[in-house]
Tab-separated table of N, CA and C in Angstrom:
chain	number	residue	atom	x	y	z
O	1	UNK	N	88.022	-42.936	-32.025
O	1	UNK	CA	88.094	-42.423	-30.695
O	1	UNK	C	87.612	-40.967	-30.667
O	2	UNK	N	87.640	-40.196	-31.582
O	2	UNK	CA	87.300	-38.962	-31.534
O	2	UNK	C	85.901	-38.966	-31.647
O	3	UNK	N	85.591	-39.863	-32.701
O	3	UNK	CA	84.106	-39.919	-32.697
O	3	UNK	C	83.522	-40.062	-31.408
O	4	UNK	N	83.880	-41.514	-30.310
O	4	UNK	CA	83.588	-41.493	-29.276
O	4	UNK	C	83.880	-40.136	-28.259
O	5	UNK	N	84.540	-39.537	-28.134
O	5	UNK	CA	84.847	-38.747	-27.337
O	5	UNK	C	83.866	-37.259	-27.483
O	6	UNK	N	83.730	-36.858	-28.973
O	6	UNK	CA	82.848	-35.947	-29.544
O	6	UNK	C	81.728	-36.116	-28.867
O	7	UNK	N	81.297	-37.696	-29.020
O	7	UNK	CA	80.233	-38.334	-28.273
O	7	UNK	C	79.737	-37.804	-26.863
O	8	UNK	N	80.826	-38.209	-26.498
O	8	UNK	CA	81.062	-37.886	-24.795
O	8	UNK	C	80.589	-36.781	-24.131
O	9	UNK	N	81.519	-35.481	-25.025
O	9	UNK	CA	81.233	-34.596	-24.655
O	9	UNK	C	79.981	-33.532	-24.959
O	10	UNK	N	79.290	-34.081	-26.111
O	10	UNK	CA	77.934	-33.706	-26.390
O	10	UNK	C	77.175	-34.143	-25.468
O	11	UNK	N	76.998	-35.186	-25.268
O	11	UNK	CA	76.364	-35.652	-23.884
O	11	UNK	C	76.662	-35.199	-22.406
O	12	UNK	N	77.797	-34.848	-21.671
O	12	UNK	CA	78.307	-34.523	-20.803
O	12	UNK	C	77.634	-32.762	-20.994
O	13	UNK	N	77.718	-32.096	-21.847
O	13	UNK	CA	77.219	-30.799	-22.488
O	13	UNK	C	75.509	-30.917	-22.197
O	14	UNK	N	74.787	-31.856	-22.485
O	14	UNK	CA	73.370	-31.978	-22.770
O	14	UNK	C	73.662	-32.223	-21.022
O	15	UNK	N	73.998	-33.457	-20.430
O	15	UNK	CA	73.582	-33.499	-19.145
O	15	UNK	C	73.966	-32.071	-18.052
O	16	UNK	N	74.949	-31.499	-18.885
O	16	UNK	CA	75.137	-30.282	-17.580
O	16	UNK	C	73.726	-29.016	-18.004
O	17	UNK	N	73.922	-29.395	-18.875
O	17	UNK	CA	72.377	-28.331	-19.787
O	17	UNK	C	71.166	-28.870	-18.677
O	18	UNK	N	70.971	-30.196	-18.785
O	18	UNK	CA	69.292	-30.658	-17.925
O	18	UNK	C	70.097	-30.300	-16.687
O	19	UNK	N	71.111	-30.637	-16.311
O	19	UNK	CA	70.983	-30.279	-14.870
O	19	UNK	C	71.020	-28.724	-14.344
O	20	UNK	N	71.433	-27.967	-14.762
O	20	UNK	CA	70.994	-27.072	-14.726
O	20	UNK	C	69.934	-26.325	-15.027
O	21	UNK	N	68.964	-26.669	-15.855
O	21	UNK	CA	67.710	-26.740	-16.351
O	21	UNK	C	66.952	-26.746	-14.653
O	22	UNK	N	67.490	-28.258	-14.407
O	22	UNK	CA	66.225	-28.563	-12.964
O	22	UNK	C	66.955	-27.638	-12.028
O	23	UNK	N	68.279	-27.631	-11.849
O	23	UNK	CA	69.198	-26.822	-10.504
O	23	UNK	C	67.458	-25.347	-10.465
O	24	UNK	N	67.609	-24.328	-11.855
O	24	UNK	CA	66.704	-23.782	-11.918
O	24	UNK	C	65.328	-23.919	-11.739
O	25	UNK	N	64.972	-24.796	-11.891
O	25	UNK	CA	63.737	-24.854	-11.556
O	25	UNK	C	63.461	-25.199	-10.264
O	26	UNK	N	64.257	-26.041	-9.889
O	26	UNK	CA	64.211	-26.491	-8.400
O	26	UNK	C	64.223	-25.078	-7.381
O	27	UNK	N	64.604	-24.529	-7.746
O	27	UNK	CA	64.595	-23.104	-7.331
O	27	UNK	C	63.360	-22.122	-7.661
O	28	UNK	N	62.921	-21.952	-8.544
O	28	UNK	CA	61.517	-21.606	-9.227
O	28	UNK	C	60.582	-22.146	-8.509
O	29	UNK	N	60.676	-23.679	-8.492
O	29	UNK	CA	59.414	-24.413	-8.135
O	29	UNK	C	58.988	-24.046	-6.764
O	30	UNK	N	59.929	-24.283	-5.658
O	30	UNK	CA	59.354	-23.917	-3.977
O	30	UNK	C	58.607	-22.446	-4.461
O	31	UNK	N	59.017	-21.592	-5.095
O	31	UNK	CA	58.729	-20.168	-4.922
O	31	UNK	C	57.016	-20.233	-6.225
O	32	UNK	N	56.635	-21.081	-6.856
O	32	UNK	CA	55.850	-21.586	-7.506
O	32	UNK	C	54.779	-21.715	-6.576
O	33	UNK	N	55.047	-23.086	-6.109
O	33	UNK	CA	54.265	-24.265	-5.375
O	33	UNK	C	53.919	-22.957	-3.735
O	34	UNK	N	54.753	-22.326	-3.464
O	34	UNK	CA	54.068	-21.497	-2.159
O	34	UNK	C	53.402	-20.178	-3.005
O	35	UNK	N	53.334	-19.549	-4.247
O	35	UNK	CA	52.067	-19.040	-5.001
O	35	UNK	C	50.963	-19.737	-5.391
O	36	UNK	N	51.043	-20.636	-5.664
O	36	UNK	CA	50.048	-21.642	-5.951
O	36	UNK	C	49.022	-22.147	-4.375
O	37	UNK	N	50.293	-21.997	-3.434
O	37	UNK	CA	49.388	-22.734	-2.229
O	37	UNK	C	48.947	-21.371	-1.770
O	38	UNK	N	49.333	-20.174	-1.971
O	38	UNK	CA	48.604	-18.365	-1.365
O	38	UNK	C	47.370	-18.281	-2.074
O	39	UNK	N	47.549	-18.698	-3.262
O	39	UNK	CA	46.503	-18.519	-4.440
O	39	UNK	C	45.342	-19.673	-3.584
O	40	UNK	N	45.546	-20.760	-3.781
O	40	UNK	CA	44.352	-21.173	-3.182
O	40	UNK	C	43.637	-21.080	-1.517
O	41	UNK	N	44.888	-20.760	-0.681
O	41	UNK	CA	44.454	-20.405	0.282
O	41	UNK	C	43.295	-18.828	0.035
O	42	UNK	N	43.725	-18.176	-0.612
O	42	UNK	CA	42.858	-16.723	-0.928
O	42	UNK	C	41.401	-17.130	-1.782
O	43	UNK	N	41.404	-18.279	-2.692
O	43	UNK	CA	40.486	-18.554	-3.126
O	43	UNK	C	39.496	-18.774	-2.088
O	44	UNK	N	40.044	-20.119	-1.186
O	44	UNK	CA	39.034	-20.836	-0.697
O	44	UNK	C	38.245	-19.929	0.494
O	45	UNK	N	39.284	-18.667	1.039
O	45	UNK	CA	38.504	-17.946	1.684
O	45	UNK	C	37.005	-17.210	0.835
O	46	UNK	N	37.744	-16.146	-0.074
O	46	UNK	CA	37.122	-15.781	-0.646
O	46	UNK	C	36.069	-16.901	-1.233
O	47	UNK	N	35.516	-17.626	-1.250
O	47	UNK	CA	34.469	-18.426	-1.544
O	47	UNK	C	33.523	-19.174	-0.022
O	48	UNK	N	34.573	-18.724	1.084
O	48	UNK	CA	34.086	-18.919	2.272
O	48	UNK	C	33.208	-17.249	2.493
O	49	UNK	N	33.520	-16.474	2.159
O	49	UNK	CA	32.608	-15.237	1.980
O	49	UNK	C	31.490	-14.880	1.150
O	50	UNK	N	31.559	-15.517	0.253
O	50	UNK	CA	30.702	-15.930	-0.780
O	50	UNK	C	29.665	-16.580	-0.389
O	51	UNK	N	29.586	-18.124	0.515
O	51	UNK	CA	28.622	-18.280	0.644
O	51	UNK	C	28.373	-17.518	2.230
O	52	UNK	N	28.957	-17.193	3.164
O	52	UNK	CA	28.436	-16.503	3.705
O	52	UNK	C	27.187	-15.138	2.961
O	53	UNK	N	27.823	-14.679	2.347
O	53	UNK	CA	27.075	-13.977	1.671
O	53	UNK	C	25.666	-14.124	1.150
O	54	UNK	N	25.382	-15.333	0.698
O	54	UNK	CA	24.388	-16.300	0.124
O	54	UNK	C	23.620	-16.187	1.098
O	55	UNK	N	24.238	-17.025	1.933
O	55	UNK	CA	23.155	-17.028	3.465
O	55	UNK	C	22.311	-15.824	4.241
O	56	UNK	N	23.059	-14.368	3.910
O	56	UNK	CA	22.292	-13.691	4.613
O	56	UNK	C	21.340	-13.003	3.685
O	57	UNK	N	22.202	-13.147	2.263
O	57	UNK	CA	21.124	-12.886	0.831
O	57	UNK	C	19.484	-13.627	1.307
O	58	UNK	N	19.870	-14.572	1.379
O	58	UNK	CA	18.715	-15.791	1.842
O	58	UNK	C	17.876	-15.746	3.153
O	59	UNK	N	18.615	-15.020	3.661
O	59	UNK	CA	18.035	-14.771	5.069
O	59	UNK	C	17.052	-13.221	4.861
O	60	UNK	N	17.922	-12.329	4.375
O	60	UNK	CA	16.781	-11.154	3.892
O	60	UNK	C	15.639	-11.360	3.208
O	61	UNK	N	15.993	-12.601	2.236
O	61	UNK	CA	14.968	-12.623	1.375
O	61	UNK	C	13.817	-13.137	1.767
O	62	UNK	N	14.106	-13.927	2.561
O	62	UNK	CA	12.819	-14.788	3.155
O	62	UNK	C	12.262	-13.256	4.627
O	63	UNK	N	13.034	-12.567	4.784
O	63	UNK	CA	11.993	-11.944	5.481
O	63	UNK	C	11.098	-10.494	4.794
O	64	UNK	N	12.050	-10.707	4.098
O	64	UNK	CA	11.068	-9.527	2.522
O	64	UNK	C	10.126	-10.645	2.233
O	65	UNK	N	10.216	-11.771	2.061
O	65	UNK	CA	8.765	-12.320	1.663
O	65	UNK	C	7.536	-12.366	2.633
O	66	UNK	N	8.125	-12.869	4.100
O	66	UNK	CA	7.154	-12.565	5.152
O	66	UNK	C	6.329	-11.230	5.472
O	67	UNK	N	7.516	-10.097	5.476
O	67	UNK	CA	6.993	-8.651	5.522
O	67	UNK	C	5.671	-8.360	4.380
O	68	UNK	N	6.328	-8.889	3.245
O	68	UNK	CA	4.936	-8.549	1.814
O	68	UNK	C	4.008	-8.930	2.315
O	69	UNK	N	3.816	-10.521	2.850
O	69	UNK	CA	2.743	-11.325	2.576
O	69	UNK	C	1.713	-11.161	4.110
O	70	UNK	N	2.902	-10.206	5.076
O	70	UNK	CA	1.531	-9.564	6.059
O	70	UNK	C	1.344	-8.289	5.731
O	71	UNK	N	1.846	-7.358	4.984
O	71	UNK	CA	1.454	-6.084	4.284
O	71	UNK	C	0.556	-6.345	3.495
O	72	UNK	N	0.588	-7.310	2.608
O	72	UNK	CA	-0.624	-8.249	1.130
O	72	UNK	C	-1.651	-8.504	2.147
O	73	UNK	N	-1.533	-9.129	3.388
O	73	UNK	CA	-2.860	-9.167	4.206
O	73	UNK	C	-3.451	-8.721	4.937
O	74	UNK	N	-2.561	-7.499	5.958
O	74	UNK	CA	-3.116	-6.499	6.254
O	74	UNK	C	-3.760	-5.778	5.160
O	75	UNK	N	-3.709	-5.582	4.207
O	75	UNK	CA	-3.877	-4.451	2.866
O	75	UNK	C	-5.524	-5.172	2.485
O	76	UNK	N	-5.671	-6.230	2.589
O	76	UNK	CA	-7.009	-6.938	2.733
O	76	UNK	C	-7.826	-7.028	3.649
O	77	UNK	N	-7.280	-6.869	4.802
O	77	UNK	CA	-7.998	-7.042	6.055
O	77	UNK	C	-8.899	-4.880	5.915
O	78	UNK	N	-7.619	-4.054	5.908
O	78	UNK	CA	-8.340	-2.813	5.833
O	78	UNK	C	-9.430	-2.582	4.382
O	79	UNK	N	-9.041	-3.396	3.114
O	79	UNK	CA	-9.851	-2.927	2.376
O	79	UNK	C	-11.264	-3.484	2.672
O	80	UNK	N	-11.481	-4.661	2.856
O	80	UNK	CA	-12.724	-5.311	3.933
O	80	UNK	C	-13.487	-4.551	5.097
O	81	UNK	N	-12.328	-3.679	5.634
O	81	UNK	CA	-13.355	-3.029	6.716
O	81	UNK	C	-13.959	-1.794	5.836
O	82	UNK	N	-13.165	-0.995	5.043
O	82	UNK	CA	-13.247	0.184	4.664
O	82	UNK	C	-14.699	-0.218	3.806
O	83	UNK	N	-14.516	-1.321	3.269
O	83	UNK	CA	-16.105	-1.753	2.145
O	83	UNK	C	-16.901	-1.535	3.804
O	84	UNK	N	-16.964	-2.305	4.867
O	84	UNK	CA	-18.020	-2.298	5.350
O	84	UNK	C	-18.716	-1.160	5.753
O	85	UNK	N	-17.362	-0.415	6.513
O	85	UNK	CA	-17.757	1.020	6.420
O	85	UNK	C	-18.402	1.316	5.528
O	86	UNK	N	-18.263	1.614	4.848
O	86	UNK	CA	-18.613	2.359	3.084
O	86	UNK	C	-20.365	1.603	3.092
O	87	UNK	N	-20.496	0.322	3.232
O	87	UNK	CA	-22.176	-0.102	2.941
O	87	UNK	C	-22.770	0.007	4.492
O	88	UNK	N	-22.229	0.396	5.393
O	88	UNK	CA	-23.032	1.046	6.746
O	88	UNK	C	-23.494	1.957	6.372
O	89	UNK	N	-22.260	3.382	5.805
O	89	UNK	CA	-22.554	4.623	5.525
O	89	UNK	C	-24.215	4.785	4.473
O	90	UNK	N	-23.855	3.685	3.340
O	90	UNK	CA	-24.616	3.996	3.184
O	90	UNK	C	-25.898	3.442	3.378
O	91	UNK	N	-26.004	2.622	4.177
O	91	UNK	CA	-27.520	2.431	4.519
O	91	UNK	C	-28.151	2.652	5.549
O	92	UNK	N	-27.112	3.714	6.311
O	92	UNK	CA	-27.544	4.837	6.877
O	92	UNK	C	-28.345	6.169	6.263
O	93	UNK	N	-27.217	6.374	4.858
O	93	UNK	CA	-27.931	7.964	4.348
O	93	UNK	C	-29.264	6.984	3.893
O	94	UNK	N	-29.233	5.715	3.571
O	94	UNK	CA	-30.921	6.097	2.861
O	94	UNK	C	-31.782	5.605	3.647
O	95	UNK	N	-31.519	5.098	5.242
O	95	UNK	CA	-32.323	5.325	6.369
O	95	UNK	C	-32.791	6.613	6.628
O	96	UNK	N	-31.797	7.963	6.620
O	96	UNK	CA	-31.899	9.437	6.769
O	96	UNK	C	-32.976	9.726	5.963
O	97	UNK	N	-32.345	9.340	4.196
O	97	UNK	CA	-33.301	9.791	3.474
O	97	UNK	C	-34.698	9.186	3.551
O	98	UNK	N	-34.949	8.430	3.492
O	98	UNK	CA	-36.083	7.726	3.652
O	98	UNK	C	-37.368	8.213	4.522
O	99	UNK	N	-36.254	9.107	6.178
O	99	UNK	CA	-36.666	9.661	7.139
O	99	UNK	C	-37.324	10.824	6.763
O	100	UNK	N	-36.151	11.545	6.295
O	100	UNK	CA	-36.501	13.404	5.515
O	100	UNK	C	-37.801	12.801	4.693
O	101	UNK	N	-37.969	11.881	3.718
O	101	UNK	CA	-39.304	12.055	2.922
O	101	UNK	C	-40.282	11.810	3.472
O	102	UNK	N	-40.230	10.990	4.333
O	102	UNK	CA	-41.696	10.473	5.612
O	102	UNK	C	-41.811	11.911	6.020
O	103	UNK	N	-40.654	12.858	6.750
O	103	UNK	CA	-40.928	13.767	7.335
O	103	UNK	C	-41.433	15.287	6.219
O	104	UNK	N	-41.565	14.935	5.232
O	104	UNK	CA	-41.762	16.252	4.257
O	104	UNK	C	-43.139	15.983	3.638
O	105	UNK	N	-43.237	14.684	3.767
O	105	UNK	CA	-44.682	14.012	2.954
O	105	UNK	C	-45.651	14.404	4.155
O	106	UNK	N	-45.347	14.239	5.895
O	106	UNK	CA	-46.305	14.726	7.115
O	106	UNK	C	-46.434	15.935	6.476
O	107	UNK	N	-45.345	16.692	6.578
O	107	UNK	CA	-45.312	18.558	6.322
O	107	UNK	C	-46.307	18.769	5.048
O	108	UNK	N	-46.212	17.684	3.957
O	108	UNK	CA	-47.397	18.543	2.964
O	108	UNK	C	-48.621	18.412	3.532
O	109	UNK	N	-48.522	16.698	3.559
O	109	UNK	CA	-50.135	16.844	4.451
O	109	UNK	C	-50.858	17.852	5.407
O	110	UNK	N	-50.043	18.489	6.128
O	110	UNK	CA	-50.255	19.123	7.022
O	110	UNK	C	-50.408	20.279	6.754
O	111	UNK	N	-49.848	20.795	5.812
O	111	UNK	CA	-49.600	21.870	5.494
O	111	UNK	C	-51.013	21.942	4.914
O	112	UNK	N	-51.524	21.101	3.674
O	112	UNK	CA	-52.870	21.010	3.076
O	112	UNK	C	-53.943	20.542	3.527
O	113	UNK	N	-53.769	20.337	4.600
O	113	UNK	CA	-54.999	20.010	5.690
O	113	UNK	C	-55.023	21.672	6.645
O	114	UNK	N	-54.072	22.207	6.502
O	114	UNK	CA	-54.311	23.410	7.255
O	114	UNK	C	-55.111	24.895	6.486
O	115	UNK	N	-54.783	24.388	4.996
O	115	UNK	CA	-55.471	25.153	4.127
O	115	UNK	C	-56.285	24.710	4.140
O	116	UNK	N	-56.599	23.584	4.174
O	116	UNK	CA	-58.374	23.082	3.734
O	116	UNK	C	-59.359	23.221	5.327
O	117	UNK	N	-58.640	23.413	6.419
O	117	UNK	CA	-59.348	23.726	7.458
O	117	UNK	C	-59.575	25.471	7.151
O	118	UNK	N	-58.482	26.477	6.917
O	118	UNK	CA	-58.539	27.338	6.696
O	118	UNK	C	-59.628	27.985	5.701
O	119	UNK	N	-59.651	27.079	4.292
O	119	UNK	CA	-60.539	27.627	3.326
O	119	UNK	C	-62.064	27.099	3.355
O	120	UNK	N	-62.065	25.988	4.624
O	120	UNK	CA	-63.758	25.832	5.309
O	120	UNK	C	-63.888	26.874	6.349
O	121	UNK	N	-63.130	28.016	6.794
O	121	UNK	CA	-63.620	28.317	7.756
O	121	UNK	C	-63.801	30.541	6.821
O	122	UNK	N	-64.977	30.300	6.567
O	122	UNK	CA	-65.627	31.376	5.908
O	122	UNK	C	-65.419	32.738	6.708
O	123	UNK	N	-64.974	32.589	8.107
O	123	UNK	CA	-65.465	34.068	8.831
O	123	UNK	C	-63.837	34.539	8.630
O	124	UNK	N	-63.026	33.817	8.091
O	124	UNK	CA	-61.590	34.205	8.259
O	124	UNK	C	-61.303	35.187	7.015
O	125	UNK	N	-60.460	35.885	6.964
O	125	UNK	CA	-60.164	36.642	6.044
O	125	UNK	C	-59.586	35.941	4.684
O	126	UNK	N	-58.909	36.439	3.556
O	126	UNK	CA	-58.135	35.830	2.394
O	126	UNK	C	-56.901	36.215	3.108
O	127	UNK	N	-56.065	35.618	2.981
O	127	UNK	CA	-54.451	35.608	3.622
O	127	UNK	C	-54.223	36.080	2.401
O	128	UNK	N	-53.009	37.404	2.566
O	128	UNK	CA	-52.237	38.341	1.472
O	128	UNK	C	-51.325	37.273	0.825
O	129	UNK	N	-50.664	37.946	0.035
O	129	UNK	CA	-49.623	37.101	-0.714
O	129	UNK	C	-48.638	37.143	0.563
O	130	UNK	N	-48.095	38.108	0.767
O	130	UNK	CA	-47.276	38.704	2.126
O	130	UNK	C	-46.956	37.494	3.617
O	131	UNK	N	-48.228	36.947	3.458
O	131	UNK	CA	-48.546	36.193	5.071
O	131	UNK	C	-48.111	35.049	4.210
O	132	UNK	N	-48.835	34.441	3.257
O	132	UNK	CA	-48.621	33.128	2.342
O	132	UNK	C	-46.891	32.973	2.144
O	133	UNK	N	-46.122	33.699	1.685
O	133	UNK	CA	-45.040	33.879	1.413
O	133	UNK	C	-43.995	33.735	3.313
O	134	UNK	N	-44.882	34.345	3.921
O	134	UNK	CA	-44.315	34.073	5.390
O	134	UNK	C	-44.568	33.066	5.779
O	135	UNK	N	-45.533	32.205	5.512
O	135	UNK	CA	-46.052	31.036	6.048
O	135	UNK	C	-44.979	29.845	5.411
O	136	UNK	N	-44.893	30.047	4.238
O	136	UNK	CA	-44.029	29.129	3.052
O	136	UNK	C	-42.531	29.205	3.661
O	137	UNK	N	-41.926	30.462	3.827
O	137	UNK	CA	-40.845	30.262	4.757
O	137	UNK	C	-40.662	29.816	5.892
O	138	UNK	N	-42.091	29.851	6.633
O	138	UNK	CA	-41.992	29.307	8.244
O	138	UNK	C	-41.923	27.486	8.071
O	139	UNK	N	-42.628	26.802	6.657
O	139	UNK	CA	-42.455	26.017	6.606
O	139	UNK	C	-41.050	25.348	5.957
O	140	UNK	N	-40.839	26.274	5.222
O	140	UNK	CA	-39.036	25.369	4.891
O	140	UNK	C	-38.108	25.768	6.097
O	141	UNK	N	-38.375	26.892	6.811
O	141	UNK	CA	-37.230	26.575	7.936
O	141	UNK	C	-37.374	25.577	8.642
O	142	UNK	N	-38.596	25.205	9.131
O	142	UNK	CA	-39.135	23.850	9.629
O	142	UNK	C	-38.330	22.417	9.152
O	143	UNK	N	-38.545	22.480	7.950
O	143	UNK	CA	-38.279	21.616	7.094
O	143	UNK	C	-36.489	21.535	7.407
O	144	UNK	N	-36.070	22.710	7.382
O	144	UNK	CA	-33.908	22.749	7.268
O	144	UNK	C	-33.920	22.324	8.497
O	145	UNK	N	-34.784	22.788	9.619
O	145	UNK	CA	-34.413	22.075	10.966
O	145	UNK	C	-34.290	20.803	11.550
O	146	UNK	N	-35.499	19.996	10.633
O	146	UNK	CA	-35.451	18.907	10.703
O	146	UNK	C	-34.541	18.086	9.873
O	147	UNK	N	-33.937	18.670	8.845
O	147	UNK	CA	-32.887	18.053	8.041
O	147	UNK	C	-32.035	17.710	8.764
O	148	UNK	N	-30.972	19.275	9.176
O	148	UNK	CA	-30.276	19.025	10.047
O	148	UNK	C	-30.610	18.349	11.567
O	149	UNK	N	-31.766	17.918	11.971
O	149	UNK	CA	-31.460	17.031	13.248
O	149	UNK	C	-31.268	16.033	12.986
O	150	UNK	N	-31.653	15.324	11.656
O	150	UNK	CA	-31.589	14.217	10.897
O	150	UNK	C	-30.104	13.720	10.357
O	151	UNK	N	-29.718	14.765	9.710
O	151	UNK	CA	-28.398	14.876	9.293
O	151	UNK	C	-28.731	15.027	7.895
O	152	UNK	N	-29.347	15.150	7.302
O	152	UNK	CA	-29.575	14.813	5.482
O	152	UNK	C	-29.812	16.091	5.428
O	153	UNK	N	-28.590	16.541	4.263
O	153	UNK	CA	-29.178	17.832	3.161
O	153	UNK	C	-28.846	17.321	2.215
O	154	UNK	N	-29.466	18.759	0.828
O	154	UNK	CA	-29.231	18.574	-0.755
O	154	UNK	C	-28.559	19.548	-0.438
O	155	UNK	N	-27.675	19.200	-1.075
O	155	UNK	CA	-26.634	20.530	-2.087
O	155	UNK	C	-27.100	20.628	-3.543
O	156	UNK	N	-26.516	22.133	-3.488
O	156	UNK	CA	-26.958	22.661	-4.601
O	156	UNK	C	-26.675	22.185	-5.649
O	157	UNK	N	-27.466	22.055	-6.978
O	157	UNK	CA	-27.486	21.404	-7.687
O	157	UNK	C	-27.366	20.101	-7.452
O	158	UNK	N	-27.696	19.343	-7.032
O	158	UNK	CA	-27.608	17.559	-6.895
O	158	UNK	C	-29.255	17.517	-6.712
O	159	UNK	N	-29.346	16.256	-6.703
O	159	UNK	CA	-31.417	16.350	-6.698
O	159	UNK	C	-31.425	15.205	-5.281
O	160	UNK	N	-29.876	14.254	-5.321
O	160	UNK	CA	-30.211	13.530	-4.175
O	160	UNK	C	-29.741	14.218	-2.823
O	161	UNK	N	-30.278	13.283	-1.580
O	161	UNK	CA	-29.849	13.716	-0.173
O	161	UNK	C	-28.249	13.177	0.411
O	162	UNK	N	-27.761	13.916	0.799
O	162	UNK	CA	-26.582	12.967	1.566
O	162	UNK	C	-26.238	13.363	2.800
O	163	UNK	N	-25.887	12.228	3.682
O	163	UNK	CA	-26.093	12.371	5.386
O	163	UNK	C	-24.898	12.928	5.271
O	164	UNK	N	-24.995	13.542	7.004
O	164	UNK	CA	-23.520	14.373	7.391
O	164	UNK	C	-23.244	13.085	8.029
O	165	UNK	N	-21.899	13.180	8.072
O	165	UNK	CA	-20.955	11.900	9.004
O	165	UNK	C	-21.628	12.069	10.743
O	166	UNK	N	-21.286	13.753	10.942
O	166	UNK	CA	-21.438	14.063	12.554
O	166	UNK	C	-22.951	14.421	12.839
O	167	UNK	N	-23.966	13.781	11.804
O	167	UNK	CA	-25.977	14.222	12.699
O	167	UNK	C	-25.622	15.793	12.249
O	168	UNK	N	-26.410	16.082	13.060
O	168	UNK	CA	-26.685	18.115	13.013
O	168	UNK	C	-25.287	18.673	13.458
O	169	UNK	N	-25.673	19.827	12.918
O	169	UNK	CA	-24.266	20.794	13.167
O	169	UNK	C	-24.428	21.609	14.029
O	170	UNK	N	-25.109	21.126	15.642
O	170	UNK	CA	-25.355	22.028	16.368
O	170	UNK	C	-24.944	20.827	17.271
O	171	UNK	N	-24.851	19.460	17.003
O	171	UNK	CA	-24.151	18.408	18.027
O	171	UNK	C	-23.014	18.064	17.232
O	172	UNK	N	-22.537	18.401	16.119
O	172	UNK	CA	-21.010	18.489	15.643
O	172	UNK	C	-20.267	19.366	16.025
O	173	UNK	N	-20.347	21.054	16.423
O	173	UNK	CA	-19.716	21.706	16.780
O	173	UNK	C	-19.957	22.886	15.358
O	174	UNK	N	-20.376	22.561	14.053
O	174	UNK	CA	-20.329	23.659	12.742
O	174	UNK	C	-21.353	24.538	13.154
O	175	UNK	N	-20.818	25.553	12.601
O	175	UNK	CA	-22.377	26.605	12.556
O	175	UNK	C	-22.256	27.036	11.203
């Protein structure tokens, strides 16, 4: 009987042990189970922001791609004009130039047809160095005048011609 009873009360001992075990937890658990349900309520927002987030990520991005790809084609459209510009310009200066040499090749001719009328005509005097030297200047100012109505000078040191953008500098406004 003692044995049984020893029995008894080890068991009666173990069952007040589990029940109190759960009494506790049962108490734990509501206060558990409503962290657990805050916790996912906070998740699922926070992942409701998230893809919000996505979306306007996605939404910028696609208009950063549109913006490039008419900047990428505007950026083509001006380099296209700027070439055309650029092969007008120049087949303008070597219309100019072309002009200035027609007009300098008349001036020699002319110039050596005026000596050779001059050096057939016997009753005339020898022209000084003085007059020759005046004559030579009367012909290159000639010559700068017609540059500039043309638009084509040399600069110094260069051997080629290059047009002014604005014709002469007396219908550009330079002096």
């Amino acid at each position: 009987l003692t044995s049984s009873v020893l029995k008894q009360n080890h068991i009666n001992n173990t069952y007040k042990q589990i029940l109190t075990k759960l009494q506790d937890e049962r108490l734990e658990f509501d206060n558990h189970v409503d962290k657990l349900q805050a916790m996912i309520k906070s998740k699922k927002k926070e992942h409701h922001q998230i893809l919000m987030m996505n979306q306007d990520a996605e939404g910028v991005r696609d208009l950063a791609k549109d913006e490039l790809g008419y900047q990428e084609q505007k950026l083509q459209q001006d380099k296209k004009e700027r070439e055309k510009a650029l092969l007008e310009y120049r087949r303008q200066a070597d219309e100019k130039k072309t002009h200035a040499e027609k007009v300098e090749k008349r001036m020699a001719r002319s110039s050596i047809h005026t000596e050779e009328v001059s050096g057939l005509d016997k009753d005339k005097k020898i022209i000084s160095g003085e007059e020759q030297e005046r004559k030579i200047m009367g012909y290159e100012e000639a010559m700068h005048k017609i540059k500039e109505a043309t638009g084509v000078f040399r600069y110094p040191g260069s051997s080629s011609e290059v047009p002014t953008s604005g014709g002469n500098s007396e219908t550009s406004g330079e002096t």
